[in-house]
Amino acid sequence: MMRGKTVIVTGANSGTGRATAAGVVTLQGRVIMACRDMSRAEEAAQEIRQETGADSAQLVVKQLDLSSLTSVHTFCQDIIKEEPRLDVLINNAGIYQCPYTKTEDGFEMQFGVNHLGHFLLTHLLLDLLKRSAPSRIVVVSSKLYKNGHINFEDLNSEQSYDKASAYSRSKLANLLFTCELARRLEGSGVTVNALTPGIVRTNLGRHVHVPVLAKPLFNLLSWGLFKSPEEGAQTSVYLACSPDVDGVQGKCFADCQPQTLLDKATDQEVASKLWDISEVMVGITT
């Protein structure tokens, strides 16, 4: 049970994020839904309260736009001021295969939201997580990391942009971030682990074009072959609360089981270099 524990879930208003929030609340945990669209978040929170019997104190909605470093700073300042403790941070929000756009700080959108926004968020909340130890960080990646490549000469995809490659790069960055953060957190009482949820029926694929004539077949196949959001969220909830992973550090899970990653996702030299460059990009001075 998660009674007395506070959990932040980014992107908690839909898909696996919403199912993760509901799963934690069901286990008596208190959830802060960190979402960009406040009206959709309030609507989702109301639905979860009706489903679970949670009250407004157990499920809190706060504004967080991961495509804005200013928004990340504001969110974290509020959390640090208002919250005496933070037991779990679940970096769940993501954008998938969008057309080429930039964040307000000038980063390619998928890299900016999926990696850099969460990188800064985690950095700013780390002291609170350490004070709340034993505490946990959960990073949602994707098996599509396998198609990713970290090109340090073009992290912003300004020389060339392929939306699928950019998504895979951001998900590979999530795993390299987990690898380096795990190394830095040794002995702190804070653990970080990643997961790949599999193919889940969510609105994440809204930028993927399916021909009109193929849509009925695609929808039928997705119901038969894709996971429900609840199934997709199982590993996130497991990593957030299971005693099985007490003290487990720097691993990646799928279906609640540890996975063996490709070498490029655990390359310590690349992970360390990506960390240093990410600090510069988001303006962290150490």
mmCIF file of C-alpha atoms in Angstrom:
data_model
loop_
_atom_site.group_PDB
_atom_site.id
_atom_site.type_symbol
_atom_site.label_atom_id
_atom_site.label_comp_id
_atom_site.label_asym_id
_atom_site.label_seq_id
_atom_site.Cartn_x
_atom_site.Cartn_y
_atom_site.Cartn_z
ATOM 1 C CA MET A 1 0.000 0.000 0.000
ATOM 2 C CA MET A 2 1.042 3.608 -0.640
ATOM 3 C CA ARG A 3 -0.755 5.251 2.267
ATOM 4 C CA GLY A 4 1.009 8.446 3.356
ATOM 5 C CA LYS A 5 3.138 8.579 0.200
ATOM 6 C CA THR A 6 3.103 11.392 -2.353
ATOM 7 C CA VAL A 7 3.666 10.588 -6.026
ATOM 8 C CA ILE A 8 4.063 12.982 -8.973
ATOM 9 C CA VAL A 9 2.948 11.628 -12.359
ATOM 10 C CA THR A 10 3.680 13.767 -15.429
ATOM 11 C CA GLY A 11 1.184 13.585 -18.280
ATOM 12 C CA ALA A 12 -1.416 12.085 -15.945
ATOM 13 C CA ASN A 13 -4.538 13.278 -17.731
ATOM 14 C CA SER A 14 -4.688 10.525 -20.375
ATOM 15 C CA GLY A 15 -3.374 7.129 -21.464
ATOM 16 C CA THR A 16 -0.894 5.284 -19.278
ATOM 17 C CA GLY A 17 -0.313 8.393 -17.143
ATOM 18 C CA ARG A 18 -3.974 8.548 -16.168
ATOM 19 C CA ALA A 19 -4.020 4.787 -15.523
ATOM 20 C CA THR A 20 -0.841 5.112 -13.415
ATOM 21 C CA ALA A 21 -2.399 7.887 -11.333
ATOM 22 C CA ALA A 22 -5.539 5.793 -10.802
ATOM 23 C CA GLY A 23 -3.425 2.753 -9.885
ATOM 24 C CA VAL A 24 -1.469 4.651 -7.220
ATOM 25 C CA VAL A 25 -4.642 6.231 -5.797
ATOM 26 C CA THR A 26 -6.237 2.781 -5.578
ATOM 27 C CA LEU A 27 -3.270 1.762 -3.405
ATOM 28 C CA GLN A 28 -4.097 4.708 -1.086
ATOM 29 C CA GLY A 29 -1.249 6.883 -2.392
ATOM 30 C CA ARG A 30 -1.594 10.632 -2.920
ATOM 31 C CA VAL A 31 -1.022 11.724 -6.513
ATOM 32 C CA ILE A 32 -0.034 15.089 -7.954
ATOM 33 C CA MET A 33 -1.116 15.064 -11.602
ATOM 34 C CA ALA A 34 1.407 17.252 -13.443
ATOM 35 C CA CYS A 35 -0.285 18.207 -16.724
ATOM 36 C CA ARG A 36 -0.075 20.794 -19.483
ATOM 37 C CA ASP A 37 -3.817 21.068 -20.196
ATOM 38 C CA MET A 38 -5.519 21.967 -16.927
ATOM 39 C CA SER A 39 -9.111 21.502 -18.119
ATOM 40 C CA ARG A 40 -8.411 17.978 -19.419
ATOM 41 C CA ALA A 41 -6.482 17.214 -16.224
ATOM 42 C CA GLU A 42 -9.345 18.379 -13.969
ATOM 43 C CA GLU A 43 -11.759 16.276 -16.013
ATOM 44 C CA ALA A 44 -9.526 13.190 -15.682
ATOM 45 C CA ALA A 45 -9.067 13.827 -11.948
ATOM 46 C CA GLN A 46 -12.836 14.016 -11.470
ATOM 47 C CA GLU A 47 -13.270 10.693 -13.304
ATOM 48 C CA ILE A 48 -10.538 9.013 -11.219
ATOM 49 C CA ARG A 49 -12.127 10.312 -8.002
ATOM 50 C CA GLN A 50 -15.475 8.822 -9.060
ATOM 51 C CA GLU A 51 -13.842 5.500 -9.993
ATOM 52 C CA THR A 52 -11.714 5.168 -6.854
ATOM 53 C CA GLY A 53 -13.551 7.114 -4.178
ATOM 54 C CA ALA A 54 -10.519 9.381 -3.686
ATOM 55 C CA ASP A 55 -11.020 12.879 -2.318
ATOM 56 C CA SER A 56 -9.570 16.147 -3.640
ATOM 57 C CA ALA A 57 -6.680 15.991 -1.161
ATOM 58 C CA GLN A 58 -5.621 12.567 -2.461
ATOM 59 C CA LEU A 59 -5.595 13.652 -6.102
ATOM 60 C CA VAL A 60 -4.166 17.094 -6.853
ATOM 61 C CA VAL A 61 -3.863 18.719 -10.287
ATOM 62 C CA LYS A 62 -0.968 21.082 -11.054
ATOM 63 C CA GLN A 63 0.063 22.818 -14.254
ATOM 64 C CA LEU A 64 3.302 21.621 -15.885
ATOM 65 C CA ASP A 65 4.314 22.238 -19.495
ATOM 66 C CA LEU A 66 7.461 20.234 -20.178
ATOM 67 C CA SER A 67 8.063 22.185 -23.394
ATOM 68 C CA SER A 68 8.743 25.275 -21.257
ATOM 69 C CA LEU A 69 11.726 25.471 -18.914
ATOM 70 C CA THR A 70 10.003 28.398 -17.172
ATOM 71 C CA SER A 71 6.961 26.207 -16.492
ATOM 72 C CA VAL A 72 9.201 23.424 -15.105
ATOM 73 C CA HIS A 73 10.894 25.915 -12.737
ATOM 74 C CA THR A 74 7.546 27.337 -11.579
ATOM 75 C CA PHE A 75 6.082 23.870 -10.977
ATOM 76 C CA CYS A 76 9.114 22.755 -8.951
ATOM 77 C CA GLN A 77 9.203 25.954 -6.879
ATOM 78 C CA ASP A 78 5.555 25.361 -5.923
ATOM 79 C CA ILE A 79 6.170 21.694 -5.069
ATOM 80 C CA ILE A 80 9.209 22.487 -2.910
ATOM 81 C CA LYS A 81 7.267 25.233 -1.109
ATOM 82 C CA GLU A 82 4.072 23.215 -0.586
ATOM 83 C CA GLU A 83 5.150 19.593 -0.191
ATOM 84 C CA PRO A 84 6.955 18.343 2.931
ATOM 85 C CA ARG A 85 7.946 15.163 1.095
ATOM 86 C CA LEU A 86 8.034 13.466 -2.308
ATOM 87 C CA ASP A 87 8.214 9.684 -2.357
ATOM 88 C CA VAL A 88 8.002 8.923 -6.079
ATOM 89 C CA LEU A 89 8.516 10.916 -9.285
ATOM 90 C CA ILE A 90 7.140 9.211 -12.402
ATOM 91 C CA ASN A 91 8.458 10.803 -15.598
ATOM 92 C CA ASN A 92 5.667 9.559 -17.848
ATOM 93 C CA ALA A 93 4.622 12.392 -20.196
ATOM 94 C CA GLY A 94 5.690 12.129 -23.800
ATOM 95 C CA ILE A 95 5.101 13.382 -27.308
ATOM 96 C CA TYR A 96 5.283 10.927 -30.205
ATOM 97 C CA GLN A 97 6.315 11.484 -33.818
ATOM 98 C CA CYS A 98 5.064 15.063 -34.124
ATOM 99 C CA PRO A 99 5.876 17.248 -37.134
ATOM 100 C CA TYR A 100 9.050 19.310 -36.710
ATOM 101 C CA THR A 101 8.380 21.971 -34.116
ATOM 102 C CA LYS A 102 10.434 23.641 -31.416
ATOM 103 C CA THR A 103 9.758 24.232 -27.736
ATOM 104 C CA GLU A 104 9.596 27.818 -26.484
ATOM 105 C CA ASP A 105 13.289 27.473 -25.552
ATOM 106 C CA GLY A 106 14.233 26.416 -29.090
ATOM 107 C CA PHE A 107 14.637 22.634 -28.642
ATOM 108 C CA GLU A 108 13.264 20.057 -31.078
ATOM 109 C CA MET A 109 9.900 19.192 -29.503
ATOM 110 C CA GLN A 110 10.318 15.448 -28.863
ATOM 111 C CA PHE A 111 13.833 15.779 -27.436
ATOM 112 C CA GLY A 112 12.765 18.877 -25.498
ATOM 113 C CA VAL A 113 9.689 17.343 -23.863
ATOM 114 C CA ASN A 114 10.616 13.671 -23.563
ATOM 115 C CA HIS A 115 14.189 14.200 -22.376
ATOM 116 C CA LEU A 116 15.162 17.773 -21.469
ATOM 117 C CA GLY A 117 11.940 18.775 -19.670
ATOM 118 C CA HIS A 118 12.086 15.676 -17.491
ATOM 119 C CA PHE A 119 15.853 16.100 -17.016
ATOM 120 C CA LEU A 120 15.340 19.567 -15.508
ATOM 121 C CA LEU A 121 12.268 18.478 -13.530
ATOM 122 C CA THR A 122 14.189 15.626 -11.907
ATOM 123 C CA HIS A 123 17.200 17.843 -11.159
ATOM 124 C CA LEU A 124 15.060 20.471 -9.428
ATOM 125 C CA LEU A 125 13.157 17.909 -7.306
ATOM 126 C CA LEU A 126 16.180 15.812 -6.370
ATOM 127 C CA ASP A 127 16.868 17.453 -2.998
ATOM 128 C CA LEU A 128 13.257 16.902 -1.917
ATOM 129 C CA LEU A 129 13.437 13.270 -3.056
ATOM 130 C CA LYS A 130 16.692 12.822 -1.095
ATOM 131 C CA ARG A 131 15.135 14.325 2.034
ATOM 132 C CA SER A 132 12.218 11.902 1.619
ATOM 133 C CA ALA A 133 14.426 8.806 1.144
ATOM 134 C CA PRO A 134 13.886 5.959 0.622
ATOM 135 C CA SER A 135 12.280 7.396 -2.512
ATOM 136 C CA ARG A 136 12.034 6.458 -6.170
ATOM 137 C CA ILE A 137 12.241 7.901 -9.677
ATOM 138 C CA VAL A 138 10.525 6.027 -12.513
ATOM 139 C CA VAL A 139 11.362 6.857 -16.142
ATOM 140 C CA VAL A 140 9.027 5.758 -18.947
ATOM 141 C CA SER A 141 11.006 4.898 -22.088
ATOM 142 C CA SER A 142 10.057 2.762 -25.104
ATOM 143 C CA LYS A 143 11.355 -0.303 -26.926
ATOM 144 C CA LEU A 144 11.733 2.023 -29.910
ATOM 145 C CA TYR A 145 14.926 3.254 -28.209
ATOM 146 C CA LYS A 146 16.530 0.464 -30.244
ATOM 147 C CA ASN A 147 16.148 2.603 -33.387
ATOM 148 C CA GLY A 148 17.623 5.665 -31.674
ATOM 149 C CA HIS A 149 21.021 7.247 -32.135
ATOM 150 C CA ILE A 150 22.534 10.080 -30.101
ATOM 151 C CA ASN A 151 24.075 12.437 -32.651
ATOM 152 C CA PHE A 152 25.848 15.021 -30.514
ATOM 153 C CA GLU A 153 26.392 17.179 -33.618
ATOM 154 C CA ASP A 154 22.632 17.526 -34.190
ATOM 155 C CA LEU A 155 20.651 16.902 -30.985
ATOM 156 C CA ASN A 156 18.133 19.517 -32.107
ATOM 157 C CA SER A 157 17.541 17.848 -35.510
ATOM 158 C CA GLU A 158 18.358 21.103 -37.295
ATOM 159 C CA GLN A 159 20.430 19.417 -40.005
ATOM 160 C CA SER A 160 17.820 16.735 -40.715
ATOM 161 C CA TYR A 161 14.549 15.664 -39.085
ATOM 162 C CA ASP A 162 12.806 12.332 -39.168
ATOM 163 C CA LYS A 163 9.955 12.202 -36.654
ATOM 164 C CA ALA A 164 10.325 8.466 -35.931
ATOM 165 C CA SER A 165 14.100 8.737 -35.464
ATOM 166 C CA ALA A 166 13.672 11.793 -33.234
ATOM 167 C CA TYR A 167 11.230 9.903 -31.004
ATOM 168 C CA SER A 168 13.593 6.912 -30.755
ATOM 169 C CA ARG A 169 16.472 9.261 -29.925
ATOM 170 C CA SER A 170 14.479 10.843 -27.083
ATOM 171 C CA LYS A 171 13.612 7.404 -25.666
ATOM 172 C CA LEU A 172 17.271 6.298 -25.888
ATOM 173 C CA ALA A 173 18.118 9.531 -24.051
ATOM 174 C CA ASN A 174 15.662 8.505 -21.286
ATOM 175 C CA LEU A 175 17.609 5.271 -20.748
ATOM 176 C CA LEU A 176 21.030 6.962 -20.827
ATOM 177 C CA PHE A 177 19.692 9.512 -18.320
ATOM 178 C CA THR A 178 18.530 6.644 -16.072
ATOM 179 C CA CYS A 179 21.963 5.013 -16.362
ATOM 180 C CA GLU A 180 23.901 8.157 -15.392
ATOM 181 C CA LEU A 181 21.437 9.251 -12.695
ATOM 182 C CA ALA A 182 21.630 5.787 -11.091
ATOM 183 C CA ARG A 183 25.411 6.148 -10.881
ATOM 184 C CA ARG A 184 25.098 9.580 -9.254
ATOM 185 C CA LEU A 185 22.435 8.429 -6.765
ATOM 186 C CA GLU A 186 24.368 5.471 -5.323
ATOM 187 C CA GLY A 187 24.075 5.544 -1.536
ATOM 188 C CA SER A 188 21.566 8.418 -1.507
ATOM 189 C CA GLY A 189 18.491 6.336 -0.671
ATOM 190 C CA VAL A 190 16.903 7.420 -3.971
ATOM 191 C CA THR A 191 16.567 4.798 -6.704
ATOM 192 C CA VAL A 192 15.884 5.321 -10.412
ATOM 193 C CA ASN A 193 14.634 2.694 -12.824
ATOM 194 C CA ALA A 194 13.163 2.812 -16.322
ATOM 195 C CA LEU A 195 10.479 0.821 -18.092
ATOM 196 C CA THR A 196 9.111 0.146 -21.552
ATOM 197 C CA PRO A 197 5.298 -0.161 -21.421
ATOM 198 C CA GLY A 198 4.836 -1.866 -24.808
ATOM 199 C CA ILE A 199 2.268 -0.804 -27.404
ATOM 200 C CA VAL A 200 -0.670 0.757 -25.592
ATOM 201 C CA ARG A 201 -3.977 2.101 -26.910
ATOM 202 C CA THR A 202 -3.530 5.817 -26.119
ATOM 203 C CA ASN A 203 -3.729 9.143 -27.959
ATOM 204 C CA LEU A 204 0.093 9.217 -28.095
ATOM 205 C CA GLY A 205 -0.132 8.193 -31.761
ATOM 206 C CA ARG A 206 -2.303 11.162 -32.752
ATOM 207 C CA HIS A 207 0.377 12.453 -35.138
ATOM 208 C CA VAL A 208 0.640 9.088 -36.945
ATOM 209 C CA HIS A 209 -1.327 9.097 -40.189
ATOM 210 C CA VAL A 210 -3.507 6.053 -40.852
ATOM 211 C CA PRO A 211 -5.314 6.095 -44.242
ATOM 212 C CA VAL A 212 -9.084 6.527 -43.869
ATOM 213 C CA LEU A 213 -9.898 3.187 -45.513
ATOM 214 C CA ALA A 214 -7.484 1.351 -43.204
ATOM 215 C CA LYS A 215 -8.778 2.946 -39.988
ATOM 216 C CA PRO A 216 -11.518 0.369 -39.171
ATOM 217 C CA LEU A 217 -9.012 -2.477 -39.566
ATOM 218 C CA PHE A 218 -6.346 -0.594 -37.600
ATOM 219 C CA ASN A 219 -8.798 0.085 -34.764
ATOM 220 C CA LEU A 220 -9.885 -3.555 -34.703
ATOM 221 C CA LEU A 221 -6.275 -4.767 -34.626
ATOM 222 C CA SER A 222 -5.344 -2.278 -31.902
ATOM 223 C CA TRP A 223 -8.084 -3.665 -29.640
ATOM 224 C CA GLY A 224 -6.811 -7.192 -30.212
ATOM 225 C CA LEU A 225 -3.055 -6.585 -30.111
ATOM 226 C CA PHE A 226 -2.383 -3.439 -28.074
ATOM 227 C CA LYS A 227 -2.430 -3.184 -24.301
ATOM 228 C CA SER A 228 -5.093 -1.235 -22.484
ATOM 229 C CA PRO A 229 -3.805 1.861 -20.625
ATOM 230 C CA GLU A 230 -4.291 -0.088 -17.358
ATOM 231 C CA GLU A 231 -2.089 -2.931 -18.637
ATOM 232 C CA GLY A 232 0.431 -0.390 -19.939
ATOM 233 C CA ALA A 233 0.594 1.276 -16.516
ATOM 234 C CA GLN A 234 1.217 -1.917 -14.523
ATOM 235 C CA THR A 235 5.006 -1.668 -14.630
ATOM 236 C CA SER A 236 4.968 2.035 -13.683
ATOM 237 C CA VAL A 237 2.826 1.264 -10.624
ATOM 238 C CA TYR A 238 5.018 -1.756 -9.817
ATOM 239 C CA LEU A 239 8.222 0.334 -9.907
ATOM 240 C CA ALA A 240 6.545 3.043 -7.842
ATOM 241 C CA CYS A 241 5.450 0.841 -4.974
ATOM 242 C CA SER A 242 6.552 -2.797 -5.037
ATOM 243 C CA PRO A 243 8.885 -3.970 -2.247
ATOM 244 C CA ASP A 244 10.409 -6.298 -4.885
ATOM 245 C CA VAL A 245 12.398 -3.365 -6.240
ATOM 246 C CA ASP A 246 13.557 -1.851 -2.942
ATOM 247 C CA GLY A 247 17.143 -0.744 -3.531
ATOM 248 C CA VAL A 248 17.126 -1.822 -7.196
ATOM 249 C CA GLN A 249 19.063 0.799 -9.134
ATOM 250 C CA GLY A 250 19.470 1.680 -12.831
ATOM 251 C CA LYS A 251 17.522 -1.199 -14.368
ATOM 252 C CA CYS A 252 14.919 -1.246 -17.134
ATOM 253 C CA PHE A 253 11.705 -3.271 -16.759
ATOM 254 C CA ALA A 254 8.953 -4.529 -19.053
ATOM 255 C CA ASP A 255 5.872 -6.388 -17.783
ATOM 256 C CA CYS A 256 7.335 -6.022 -14.258
ATOM 257 C CA GLN A 257 10.458 -8.016 -15.229
ATOM 258 C CA PRO A 258 14.025 -6.683 -15.608
ATOM 259 C CA GLN A 259 15.210 -6.439 -19.214
ATOM 260 C CA THR A 260 18.586 -6.684 -20.898
ATOM 261 C CA LEU A 261 19.230 -3.485 -22.845
ATOM 262 C CA LEU A 262 21.325 -2.924 -25.952
ATOM 263 C CA ASP A 263 24.821 -1.666 -25.143
ATOM 264 C CA LYS A 264 24.071 1.783 -26.557
ATOM 265 C CA ALA A 265 21.482 2.349 -23.798
ATOM 266 C CA THR A 266 23.992 1.672 -21.022
ATOM 267 C CA ASP A 267 27.142 3.235 -22.536
ATOM 268 C CA GLN A 268 28.537 5.127 -19.538
ATOM 269 C CA GLU A 269 30.698 7.442 -21.635
ATOM 270 C CA VAL A 270 27.768 8.515 -23.855
ATOM 271 C CA ALA A 271 25.471 8.779 -20.814
ATOM 272 C CA SER A 272 27.933 11.063 -19.039
ATOM 273 C CA LYS A 273 28.439 13.255 -22.130
ATOM 274 C CA LEU A 274 24.676 13.518 -22.726
ATOM 275 C CA TRP A 275 24.214 14.534 -19.089
ATOM 276 C CA ASP A 276 26.803 17.315 -19.368
ATOM 277 C CA ILE A 277 25.305 18.665 -22.600
ATOM 278 C CA SER A 278 21.754 18.439 -21.179
ATOM 279 C CA GLU A 279 22.855 20.542 -18.188
ATOM 280 C CA VAL A 280 24.126 23.237 -20.532
ATOM 281 C CA MET A 281 20.952 23.095 -22.673
ATOM 282 C CA VAL A 282 18.592 23.560 -19.730
ATOM 283 C CA GLY A 283 20.832 26.116 -17.998
ATOM 284 C CA ILE A 284 21.984 24.116 -14.969
ATOM 285 C CA THR A 285 25.237 25.480 -13.585
ATOM 286 C CA THR A 286 27.073 23.125 -11.235
#
